[in-house]
Each structure stands twice: as structure tokens, then as C-alpha cells.
Coordinates of C-alpha atoms and ligand atoms in Angstrom, one line a residue:
Chain O
M166 CA 132.7 -4.6 209.5
G167 CA 132.2 -4.9 213.2
E168 CA 130.8 -1.5 213.0
I169 CA 128.1 -2.5 210.6
A170 CA 127.3 -5.5 212.8
S171 CA 126.7 -3.1 215.7
W172 CA 124.1 -1.1 213.6
L173 CA 122.2 -4.2 212.5
P174 CA 120.0 -4.7 215.6
S175 CA 118.4 -1.3 215.5
L176 CA 118.2 -1.2 211.7
L177 CA 116.4 -4.6 211.8
T178 CA 114.1 -3.3 214.3
G179 CA 113.5 -0.2 212.1
L180 CA 112.9 -2.4 209.1
G181 CA 110.3 -4.3 211.1
V182 CA 108.5 -1.0 211.9
T183 CA 108.7 0.0 208.3
V184 CA 107.1 -3.3 207.1
E185 CA 104.4 -3.0 209.8
L186 CA 103.7 0.6 208.8
T187 CA 103.5 -0.4 205.2
V188 CA 101.3 -3.4 205.7
F189 CA 98.8 -1.7 208.0
S190 CA 98.6 1.4 205.8
M191 CA 98.1 -0.7 202.8
V192 CA 95.3 -2.6 204.3
F193 CA 93.6 0.6 205.3
G194 CA 94.2 2.0 201.8
L195 CA 92.7 -1.1 200.2
V196 CA 89.6 -1.2 202.3
V197 CA 88.8 2.5 202.2
G198 CA 89.9 2.6 198.6
L199 CA 87.5 -0.1 197.6
V200 CA 84.6 1.6 199.5
L201 CA 85.3 5.0 197.8
A202 CA 85.5 3.2 194.4
T203 CA 82.2 1.6 195.0
I204 CA 80.6 4.9 196.1
R205 CA 81.9 6.6 193.0
L206 CA 80.5 4.0 190.6
E207 CA 77.2 5.7 191.1
P208 CA 77.3 9.5 190.6
R209 CA 73.6 9.7 191.0
N210 CA 73.9 8.9 194.6
R211 CA 75.1 12.5 195.3
W212 CA 75.1 12.4 199.0
L213 CA 77.9 9.8 199.0
Y214 CA 79.4 10.7 195.6
I215 CA 80.3 14.3 196.4
P216 CA 81.9 13.8 199.7
A217 CA 83.9 10.9 198.4
T218 CA 85.1 13.0 195.4
I219 CA 86.1 15.9 197.7
Y220 CA 88.0 13.5 199.9
I221 CA 89.9 12.2 196.9
E222 CA 90.6 15.5 195.5
V223 CA 91.8 17.1 198.7
I224 CA 94.0 14.1 199.5
R225 CA 95.5 14.0 195.9
G226 CA 96.0 17.7 195.9
T227 CA 98.1 18.1 199.0
P228 CA 101.5 16.7 199.9
L229 CA 101.7 13.5 201.8
I230 CA 104.2 15.0 204.3
L231 CA 101.6 17.7 205.1
Q232 CA 99.0 15.0 205.8
L233 CA 101.4 13.3 208.1
F234 CA 102.0 16.6 210.0
F235 CA 98.4 17.2 210.1
A236 CA 97.7 13.9 211.7
Y237 CA 100.5 14.2 214.3
F238 CA 101.0 17.9 215.0
A239 CA 97.6 19.5 214.1
L240 CA 95.1 17.0 215.4
P241 CA 96.1 17.5 219.0
A242 CA 94.8 21.1 218.7
A243 CA 91.5 19.4 218.0
G244 CA 91.9 17.3 221.1
I245 CA 92.9 14.2 219.1
R246 CA 96.4 13.1 220.4
L247 CA 97.7 10.1 218.3
D248 CA 100.6 7.8 218.9
P249 CA 103.3 8.5 216.1
F250 CA 102.8 5.0 214.6
I251 CA 99.0 5.3 214.6
A252 CA 99.3 8.8 213.1
G253 CA 101.5 7.4 210.4
V254 CA 99.3 4.6 209.5
L255 CA 96.4 6.9 209.4
A256 CA 98.0 9.5 207.1
L257 CA 99.7 7.0 204.9
G258 CA 96.5 4.8 204.6
I259 CA 94.2 7.8 203.8
N260 CA 96.7 9.1 201.3
Y261 CA 96.9 5.8 199.4
S262 CA 93.1 5.1 199.7
A263 CA 92.6 8.1 197.5
Y264 CA 95.0 6.8 194.8
L265 CA 93.9 3.2 195.1
S266 CA 90.2 4.1 194.8
E267 CA 90.9 5.5 191.3
V268 CA 92.8 2.3 190.3
F269 CA 89.8 0.2 191.7
R270 CA 87.1 2.4 190.1
S271 CA 88.7 2.2 186.6
S272 CA 89.3 -1.6 187.0
I273 CA 85.8 -2.2 188.0
K274 CA 84.6 -0.2 185.0
A275 CA 86.9 -2.2 182.8
V276 CA 85.0 -5.4 183.5
P277 CA 82.6 -5.8 180.5
H278 CA 79.0 -4.6 181.2
G279 CA 77.8 -8.0 179.8
Q280 CA 79.2 -9.6 183.1
W281 CA 76.7 -7.4 185.2
E282 CA 73.9 -8.3 182.9
A283 CA 74.6 -12.1 182.7
A284 CA 74.9 -12.2 186.6
S285 CA 71.8 -10.2 187.1
S286 CA 69.8 -12.3 184.6
I287 CA 70.5 -15.4 186.7
G288 CA 69.1 -13.6 189.7
M289 CA 72.2 -12.5 191.5
P290 CA 71.6 -9.4 193.6
W291 CA 74.0 -6.4 193.3
V292 CA 76.3 -7.4 196.3
L293 CA 76.7 -10.8 195.0
V294 CA 77.4 -9.7 191.4
M295 CA 80.0 -7.3 192.9
W296 CA 81.7 -9.9 195.1
R297 CA 81.6 -13.0 193.2
I298 CA 81.7 -11.8 189.5
I299 CA 83.1 -8.2 189.1
L300 CA 85.7 -8.0 191.9
P301 CA 87.6 -11.1 191.0
Q302 CA 88.0 -9.9 187.5
A303 CA 88.6 -6.3 188.5
G304 CA 91.2 -7.4 191.0
R305 CA 93.2 -9.0 188.1
I306 CA 93.0 -5.8 186.2
A307 CA 94.0 -3.7 189.2
L308 CA 96.9 -5.9 190.3
P309 CA 99.9 -4.3 188.4
A310 CA 99.0 -0.7 189.5
T311 CA 98.1 -1.8 193.1
G312 CA 101.4 -3.7 193.4
N313 CA 103.3 -0.6 192.2
Y314 CA 101.5 1.5 194.8
F315 CA 102.4 -1.1 197.4
I316 CA 106.1 -0.7 196.6
A317 CA 105.7 3.1 196.5
L318 CA 104.0 3.0 199.9
F319 CA 106.9 1.0 201.3
K320 CA 109.3 3.7 200.4
D321 CA 107.0 6.7 201.3
S322 CA 106.6 5.1 204.8
A323 CA 110.1 6.7 205.4
L324 CA 108.3 10.0 205.6
A325 CA 106.9 8.8 208.9
S326 CA 110.4 9.5 210.4
T327 CA 109.4 13.2 210.3
I328 CA 106.8 12.5 213.0
S329 CA 109.3 10.5 215.0
V330 CA 108.2 6.9 214.1
T331 CA 111.3 4.9 214.6
E332 CA 111.1 3.1 211.3
L333 CA 114.1 2.1 209.2
L334 CA 115.2 5.6 208.1
F335 CA 114.8 7.2 211.4
S336 CA 116.7 4.3 213.1
G337 CA 119.5 5.1 210.6
Q338 CA 119.3 8.8 211.4
I339 CA 119.7 8.0 215.1
L340 CA 122.7 5.9 214.5
A341 CA 124.3 8.4 212.1
A342 CA 123.9 11.3 214.6
A343 CA 125.8 9.2 217.2
S344 CA 128.6 7.9 214.9
F345 CA 128.9 10.6 212.2
N346 CA 129.3 7.7 209.6
Y347 CA 126.6 9.0 207.4
F348 CA 127.8 7.3 204.3
G349 CA 128.2 3.9 205.8
I350 CA 124.8 4.0 207.6
Y351 CA 122.7 5.4 204.8
A352 CA 124.3 3.0 202.4
V353 CA 123.2 0.1 204.7
V354 CA 119.7 1.6 205.0
A355 CA 119.5 1.8 201.2
V356 CA 120.5 -1.9 201.0
F357 CA 117.8 -2.7 203.6
Y358 CA 115.1 -0.9 201.5
L359 CA 116.3 -2.6 198.3
A360 CA 116.4 -6.0 199.9
V361 CA 112.6 -5.8 200.3
S362 CA 111.5 -3.6 197.4
Y363 CA 113.5 -5.3 194.6
P364 CA 112.3 -8.9 195.3
S365 CA 108.7 -7.5 195.7
S366 CA 108.8 -5.9 192.3
L367 CA 110.2 -9.0 190.8
G368 CA 107.5 -11.2 192.5
L369 CA 104.9 -8.7 191.1
R370 CA 106.2 -8.9 187.6
A371 CA 106.2 -12.6 187.7
L372 CA 102.6 -12.6 188.9
E373 CA 101.5 -10.1 186.2
R374 CA 103.2 -12.4 183.6
R375 CA 101.3 -15.3 184.7
L376 CA 98.0 -13.5 184.5
E377 CA 99.0 -12.2 181.0
L378 CA 99.9 -15.7 179.9
S379 CA 96.4 -17.0 180.6
R380 CA 94.8 -14.1 178.9
R381 CA 97.1 -14.6 175.7
K382 CA 96.2 -18.2 175.6
A383 CA 92.6 -17.2 175.2
R384 CA 93.0 -15.2 172.1
P385 CA 93.6 -17.8 169.3
K386 CA 90.4 -19.6 170.4
R387 CA 88.2 -16.5 170.5
V388 CA 85.6 -16.7 167.8
A389 CA 85.5 -13.9 165.2
A390 CA 82.3 -12.0 165.6
Chain Q
M168 CA 62.9 -33.2 181.2
V169 CA 65.8 -31.4 182.8
F170 CA 63.7 -28.5 183.9
T171 CA 60.4 -28.3 185.6
V172 CA 57.7 -26.6 183.9
D173 CA 55.1 -25.5 186.3
E174 CA 51.9 -27.0 184.9
A175 CA 49.8 -24.7 187.1
T176 CA 46.2 -24.1 186.1
N177 CA 47.2 -20.6 185.3
K178 CA 45.3 -19.8 182.1
S179 CA 46.6 -16.3 181.5
P180 CA 49.7 -15.9 179.3
L181 CA 53.0 -16.5 181.0
I182 CA 54.5 -13.4 179.6
Q183 CA 52.3 -10.4 178.8
A184 CA 53.5 -7.2 177.4
K185 CA 50.9 -4.5 176.8
N186 CA 51.3 -1.3 175.0
V187 CA 55.0 -1.0 175.9
T188 CA 56.6 2.2 174.8
K189 CA 60.2 3.3 175.3
S190 CA 62.5 5.9 173.9
Y191 CA 66.2 6.5 174.1
G192 CA 66.2 10.3 174.6
D193 CA 64.3 11.5 171.4
L194 CA 64.6 8.2 169.7
P195 CA 61.5 6.1 170.0
V196 CA 62.4 2.4 170.1
L197 CA 59.3 0.7 171.2
H198 CA 55.8 2.0 170.1
D199 CA 52.8 0.6 171.8
F200 CA 54.2 -2.9 171.5
S201 CA 52.1 -5.7 172.7
L202 CA 52.9 -9.5 172.9
D203 CA 51.6 -12.4 175.0
V204 CA 53.4 -15.7 175.3
D205 CA 51.9 -18.8 176.6
R206 CA 53.5 -21.5 178.6
G207 CA 55.5 -23.8 176.4
E208 CA 55.3 -21.5 173.4
V209 CA 58.2 -20.7 171.2
V210 CA 58.0 -17.2 169.8
V211 CA 60.6 -16.1 167.2
L212 CA 61.1 -12.4 166.8
I213 CA 62.3 -11.1 163.5
G214 CA 62.8 -7.7 162.0
P215 CA 65.3 -5.4 160.4
S216 CA 68.3 -4.1 162.4
G217 CA 67.4 -1.4 164.8
S218 CA 63.7 -2.4 164.9
G219 CA 63.8 -2.8 168.8
K220 CA 64.0 -6.7 169.1
T221 CA 66.9 -6.6 171.6
T222 CA 65.4 -3.7 173.5
F223 CA 62.1 -5.5 173.8
I224 CA 63.4 -8.8 175.1
R225 CA 65.7 -6.9 177.6
T226 CA 62.7 -5.2 179.1
L227 CA 61.3 -8.6 179.8
N228 CA 63.8 -9.3 182.5
G229 CA 64.3 -5.7 183.7
L230 CA 67.6 -5.1 181.9
E231 CA 65.8 -2.0 180.4
T232 CA 63.0 0.0 182.0
I233 CA 60.1 1.2 180.0
D234 CA 58.5 4.6 179.7
S235 CA 54.8 3.3 179.7
G236 CA 52.8 0.1 179.3
R237 CA 52.5 -3.0 181.3
I238 CA 54.7 -6.1 181.7
S239 CA 53.8 -9.1 183.7
I240 CA 55.6 -12.3 183.9
N241 CA 54.4 -15.4 185.6
G242 CA 52.1 -13.4 187.7
T243 CA 54.7 -10.7 188.7
V244 CA 54.0 -7.3 187.5
L245 CA 57.3 -5.8 186.4
A246 CA 56.0 -2.6 185.1
D247 CA 52.5 -1.0 184.9
S248 CA 51.8 2.6 184.1
K249 CA 49.7 5.2 182.5
P250 CA 51.4 7.2 179.6
L251 CA 54.1 8.7 181.4
D252 CA 54.2 11.8 183.7
K253 CA 56.9 13.5 181.8
G254 CA 59.9 11.5 181.0
K255 CA 60.5 9.5 184.4
P256 CA 61.2 6.0 183.4
H257 CA 59.1 3.3 185.1
K258 CA 61.4 1.6 187.6
P259 CA 60.3 -1.8 188.7
N260 CA 60.5 -2.4 192.4
H261 CA 63.3 -4.5 193.7
R262 CA 61.3 -7.5 194.8
S263 CA 59.5 -8.0 191.5
L264 CA 62.6 -7.4 189.6
Q265 CA 64.3 -10.2 191.5
K266 CA 61.4 -12.5 191.1
V267 CA 61.2 -12.0 187.4
R268 CA 65.0 -12.5 187.0
L269 CA 64.7 -15.8 188.8
D270 CA 61.8 -16.8 186.6
V271 CA 63.3 -15.7 183.2
G272 CA 66.6 -16.8 181.9
M273 CA 68.5 -14.9 179.2
V274 CA 71.1 -16.0 176.7
F275 CA 73.3 -13.3 175.1
Q276 CA 74.9 -12.9 171.8
Q277 CA 78.3 -12.5 173.4
F278 CA 77.8 -15.5 175.7
N279 CA 79.0 -13.4 178.7
L280 CA 80.4 -16.4 180.6
F281 CA 82.3 -15.6 183.8
P282 CA 85.8 -15.9 182.6
H283 CA 87.3 -16.7 186.1
L284 CA 85.1 -19.6 186.6
T285 CA 85.1 -23.1 184.9
A286 CA 82.1 -24.2 182.9
A287 CA 80.7 -26.2 185.8
E288 CA 81.3 -23.2 188.2
N289 CA 79.5 -20.9 185.8
V290 CA 76.5 -23.2 186.0
M291 CA 76.6 -23.7 189.7
E292 CA 77.2 -20.0 190.6
A293 CA 73.6 -18.8 190.9
P294 CA 72.2 -22.1 192.5
V295 CA 74.9 -22.0 195.2
W296 CA 74.9 -18.3 195.9
V297 CA 71.3 -17.3 195.2
R298 CA 69.4 -20.5 196.0
K299 CA 71.9 -21.7 198.7
I300 CA 71.9 -25.2 197.3
P301 CA 74.9 -27.2 198.7
Q302 CA 78.0 -27.3 196.5
K303 CA 77.8 -31.0 196.0
D304 CA 74.2 -31.1 194.8
A305 CA 74.7 -28.0 192.7
R306 CA 77.7 -29.5 191.0
K307 CA 75.9 -32.8 190.3
R308 CA 73.0 -30.8 188.7
A309 CA 75.5 -28.7 186.7
L310 CA 77.2 -31.8 185.4
E311 CA 73.8 -33.2 184.3
L312 CA 72.9 -30.0 182.5
L313 CA 76.3 -29.8 180.8
D314 CA 76.0 -33.4 179.8
R315 CA 72.6 -32.7 178.2
M316 CA 74.3 -30.0 176.2
G317 CA 77.0 -32.4 175.1
L318 CA 79.6 -30.8 177.2
A319 CA 80.2 -33.6 179.8
D320 CA 84.0 -33.6 179.1
R321 CA 84.3 -29.8 179.3
A322 CA 82.9 -29.2 182.7
D323 CA 86.2 -28.2 184.2
H324 CA 87.5 -26.1 181.4
Y325 CA 87.6 -22.3 181.6
P326 CA 85.6 -20.4 179.1
H327 CA 88.8 -19.3 177.1
E328 CA 89.5 -23.0 176.6
L329 CA 86.2 -23.6 174.9
S330 CA 84.9 -22.8 171.4
G331 CA 82.3 -20.3 170.9
G332 CA 79.6 -23.0 170.4
Q333 CA 80.7 -24.7 173.5
Q334 CA 80.7 -21.4 175.4
Q335 CA 77.1 -20.6 174.3
R336 CA 76.0 -24.0 175.3
V337 CA 77.4 -23.5 178.7
A338 CA 75.5 -20.2 178.8
I339 CA 72.3 -22.0 178.1
S340 CA 73.1 -24.5 180.9
R341 CA 73.8 -21.6 183.2
S342 CA 70.4 -20.2 182.6
L343 CA 68.7 -23.5 182.9
A344 CA 70.3 -24.2 186.3
M345 CA 67.9 -21.7 187.9
D346 CA 64.9 -23.6 186.5
P347 CA 63.4 -20.6 184.6
V348 CA 59.8 -20.7 183.4
A349 CA 61.0 -19.1 180.2
I350 CA 64.3 -18.2 178.4
L351 CA 65.1 -15.2 176.2
F352 CA 67.6 -15.7 173.4
D353 CA 69.1 -12.7 171.7
E354 CA 70.8 -13.6 168.4
V355 CA 72.7 -16.3 170.3
T356 CA 74.3 -17.7 167.2
S357 CA 75.3 -14.4 165.5
A358 CA 78.8 -14.2 167.1
L359 CA 79.6 -17.9 166.1
D360 CA 81.6 -19.3 163.1
P361 CA 79.2 -20.8 160.7
E362 CA 80.2 -24.3 161.5
L363 CA 79.3 -23.8 165.2
V364 CA 75.8 -22.5 164.7
G365 CA 74.2 -25.9 164.2
E366 CA 75.3 -27.3 167.6
V367 CA 73.7 -24.4 169.4
L368 CA 70.5 -24.5 167.4
R369 CA 70.3 -28.2 168.1
A370 CA 70.4 -27.5 171.9
M371 CA 67.7 -24.8 171.5
R372 CA 65.6 -27.2 169.5
Q373 CA 65.9 -29.8 172.1
L374 CA 64.9 -27.3 174.7
A375 CA 61.8 -26.4 172.7
A376 CA 60.8 -30.0 172.3
D377 CA 61.0 -30.3 176.1
G378 CA 58.4 -27.7 176.5
M379 CA 60.4 -24.7 177.5
T380 CA 58.8 -21.3 176.9
M381 CA 61.2 -19.3 174.6
I382 CA 61.4 -16.0 173.0
V383 CA 64.0 -16.1 170.3
V384 CA 65.5 -13.3 168.3
T385 CA 67.3 -14.7 165.4
H386 CA 68.1 -14.4 161.7
E387 CA 68.1 -18.2 161.3
M388 CA 64.9 -18.6 159.3
Q389 CA 65.3 -22.4 159.0
F390 CA 65.2 -22.5 162.7
A391 CA 62.2 -20.3 162.9
R392 CA 60.4 -22.3 160.3
Q393 CA 61.0 -25.6 162.2
V394 CA 60.7 -24.6 165.8
A395 CA 58.6 -21.5 166.2
D396 CA 55.0 -21.8 167.3
R397 CA 54.6 -18.1 166.3
V398 CA 56.7 -15.8 164.3
V399 CA 56.5 -12.0 165.2
M400 CA 57.7 -9.4 162.7
M401 CA 58.9 -6.0 164.2
A402 CA 59.8 -2.8 162.4
S403 CA 60.5 0.6 163.9
G404 CA 59.5 -0.6 167.4
R405 CA 56.1 -1.8 166.3
L406 CA 54.5 -5.2 165.8
V407 CA 54.0 -5.5 162.0
E408 CA 52.5 -8.9 162.0
A409 CA 52.4 -12.3 163.7
G410 CA 51.4 -15.7 162.8
T411 CA 52.5 -19.3 162.3
P412 CA 55.7 -19.7 160.4
E413 CA 53.7 -20.9 157.4
Q414 CA 51.6 -17.8 157.3
I415 CA 54.6 -15.5 157.8
F416 CA 57.0 -17.1 155.5
A417 CA 54.6 -18.3 152.8
S418 CA 52.1 -15.5 152.7
P419 CA 53.1 -12.4 154.6
T420 CA 50.4 -9.7 154.5
D421 CA 52.7 -6.7 155.1
P422 CA 55.1 -5.6 152.5
R423 CA 57.7 -4.8 155.0
T424 CA 57.7 -8.5 156.1
A425 CA 58.1 -9.6 152.5
K426 CA 60.9 -7.2 152.0
F427 CA 62.7 -8.2 155.1
L428 CA 62.4 -12.0 154.4
Q429 CA 63.6 -11.3 150.9
S430 CA 66.8 -9.5 152.4
V431 CA 67.5 -12.3 154.8
V432 CA 67.1 -15.1 152.3
H433 CA 69.0 -13.3 149.5
P434 CA 71.5 -10.9 151.2
Q435 CA 73.5 -9.0 148.6
Ligands
ATP771 N1 71.6 2.2 175.0 C1 71.0 2.8 174.0 N2 71.1 4.2 173.8 C2 70.6 4.8 172.8 N3 70.1 4.1 171.7 C3 69.9 2.8 171.8 C4 70.5 2.0 172.9 N4 70.2 0.7 172.7 C5 69.6 0.7 171.4 N5 69.5 2.0 170.9 C6 68.7 2.2 169.7 O1 67.5 1.7 169.8 C7 67.0 1.1 168.5 C8 66.7 -0.3 168.7 O2 67.8 -1.1 168.9 P1 67.8 -2.6 169.2 O3 69.1 -3.0 169.6 O4 66.6 -3.0 170.1 O5 67.4 -3.2 167.7 P2 67.5 -4.7 167.3 O6 66.2 -5.0 166.6 O7 68.0 -5.7 168.3 O8 68.7 -4.6 166.1 P3 69.7 -5.6 165.7 O9 69.0 -6.6 164.8 O10 70.7 -4.9 164.9 O11 70.3 -6.3 166.9 C9 68.3 1.3 167.5 O12 68.0 2.5 166.7 C10 69.4 1.6 168.5 O13 70.4 2.4 167.9
MG772 MG1 69.6 -6.8 168.6

């Protein structure tokens, strides 16, 4: 028991780094993902559409761990030397932006076309239509998948241990190497991950249910066409 | 009057469509179609399914482009071209498009209310974000408009909490909120249960009485008879005939009109 208590300070610090890594990468992924999704709504705009598509295919077609290695070990050869944490955020953020952009793109497309037409017909320019009318609706559609990616990212952030970011898993490895109590330490590390991911997925499901409820309520009152 | 009609000395028609032609791929939809609409006029467009009624009124606020012809609305030229240089659709420039959309309102068959906003917020959306009117003033105006549509007690309801007829009246209020010089109606009662049609037609009748310029696509012949200044019959993308409701309904000159009216009055 006392042994576990002695691990806690460094594991808690590690968990803090894991959470930071997750949040920063997620914000990066959301912003870049949204930009990519917007670009890919309009295939006729080839000079943006093609590079965006290549970006997405390259990222989705290569392992995340390779992208991490690239950011941390390969970029210095090009004269770009990144702090491990920054390299981790960059690689994780870029990786998730590619997946999230596909979620956003399909969610935006799932908003009925009539919404675009109605908003345009009252004089709203494209940016306003997107921001005020389409994205709030697309956001609701995108929420479940985005939430799942968020939790997946939280766990994937453990890969940053391979580029020496002292997040939760790496903190555990350091302790394990010193005490040889692999079973005990990795069990506690697992509990730490679960302590964040399980409540998150419960919260997410509750949120989804609430949105579904408001949609279900709409049905009986809908007028038959 | 809840909207302001600009009584300018402008003598030319408010809406002018001249020799409008449009095809979808190989399918011609509008054929040399011309129609002028004066200020305060109510024009009802009738014609069989697929005759191009929807396509035509959508060209009037730039939701569809045209291949050739000329469209001008309230002095803004939306499209103007010679018979086309090989297939390139005539794209209106951004400024005229914006101006025309501010001038012309549109009400859709499927209402298309914004589901994440309440009735009042639907109505306020464009005044607040496009015209930059302060929230408070915009809300006051929205409540007035909704009240006129008999929806005073529904202002803070979301669309899914409203009946189809109520939703459609919110949609009409939303388009009125931008003080359009004309409103286009595309079969706005077709998606409604029969018992809800009357309340929407009543609102439209009121609007017509107030002097709003309206182009109405509808199969409600009673409405056309009572409210239209002019009835325009379309078939296969062409104007078949136009005239007062009396002329068209009592003594149509074209057999296609007679046949169409027969089918609407006595559907099998
Ligand atoms: N986006 C489109 N792509 C291809 N064809 C289209 C498109 N929209 C309409 N059409 C075709 O154009 C023709 C005219 O359609 P339109 O909707 O204007 O007719 P309408 O008079 O409004 O008919 P209805 O009374 O059924 O609403 C039809 O043959 C239709 O199939
Ligand atoms: Mg139609």
C-alpha cells in the first residue's frame, strides 16, 4: 500500500501531461479538421481540394507511431528540432485532424440542403450560413463520432512515450524500471486511464441521449408530406 | 402595414424575366420564358408537374442560374446574356446576388426553418446578423410579425414543437423580417395536412391585401381565383397563356390549360 502511495506523485504528474497532450492535440485536430472539411466541401476549388485530399490520405494511410517518429526523430534532419511534447501534440493533432475532417465533412453534408437555401434566401452570406446555421446542426450530428475520437486520442497519447514525453505511461515505465514491480505499476496506470476514459464515455453517451430525445420528440408532430 | 413597400416612381416592372432559357444537362426546363411582375401584383403560376415552375421562381433569387436570357429585379440585373457561348451557365456576380436576395424573400414547400433556433430567433436571425439590428429591436419586430401571423404565443417554441401550418407561418414571418419587395411562394401548402392549409392561405391573402408583390406557385385554385391579379399557365418550360383568373378559369384559350384545370379540379 505504501508502495503505491510512493508512485502516486509521478503518476499524477504523468496523467496531467497525458491530459494536456490530449487537450492540445484535440484542439489542433478540431481546428485543422474543420478547415480541411470546409475545403473538401468544394471539389471544384482544385488548388485547395487536391492538397487537402493528399494530406488526409497520407495521414490515414500511415501509422500514427511513424508520424510521431517523423516529427521527433526525422524533422531535426531538416533543421527542425522540436521539444518532445510539441512534437507529440503536432503528430497527434495532425493525425486526428485527418480523421475528424471526414467526420465533419459528412456531418456538414448531412444537414439538409434546404437549410443552405433558406439561409441564403434571407440574404445571409456563405460565412454566416456556415457559422450560424450549418455548423450548429452539423455539430450535433458530429458529436458522437467526435467524442469517440476524443477518447481514442486520450489513449493514443500513450504512444508519445516512444518519443520520451513523460506522460502517464512513460512515468509508469520509469517507475517499473526502478522497482521491477511491473504488475503493480501497470495495473495502477491502467486504473488511471480508466478513471478518465470511462466517466468521459458515460458523459458522452448521456449527452447523445439528450440530443436524441429532443429529436425523437419532434417526430410525432411532424406533418406527413 | 407590417412591411414597407417602396412607392418609388419606378415605372418599370419590379421583376423582369426575359427569354429565360435553362436546361439540366440535355433536359430543357425553361424555354424562352418571359414574365414581368409589377409592384403590388400577385401572380399565380400554375402548370403540370415538371413544367418548370419551381425552377423558374428559384432563378428569381439566384438559387438557380440560367443559360441565357435576362433577369432584373428591383433595378438589379441578376443575369443578362446572349444565347450562350457553349454551355457555360450564366453566373450572377456576388453583389447583385446578395442585393436580390435581400430584396426577394422565398417560402419553401418544406418550410426549412432552422431547427436549432426558436420561432422568434428564426425570424430575428437575418435582421441581427445581416442587417446588424440590435437584438432587442429585432426581437420586438419579430414578435410583431409573429403576432400578425397569429403566432404570438409560439414565439419561444422550437420548430419541432410547432404544427406544419405554424412552421410555415413562421417561415413567412422570417422572410418578411428582411422587408423584401417581393416574396416567392413554392407550393407552400403542399406539405401540410388539409386542415392546416387554410391558416397559411389566410396569412398569404392578408399579405396580398397589404400590397406585397407575390409570385405564388400553387395547386390551390380557389386561392388563385380570389387573390391572383394574374394567372400564368406553364407547360414544358414555356408560357402557355396568362390572364386574369376569370379569363384563365372561365375561358382558357389553350387546350393544355383546359386539360390541366380539369385534372386539378377532378383528380382521379
Ligand atoms: N436539380 C435538377 N437536376 C436535374 N433535373 C432537374 C433538377 N431540378 C428539376 N429538374 C427537372 O426539371 C424539370 C422541371 O422541374 P420543376 O421542379 O421546375 O417543375 P415544377 O413545375 O415545379 O413541378 P412540380 O409541380 O412537380 O413541383 C423536371 O423535369 C425536373 O425533373
Ligand atoms: Mg415544383
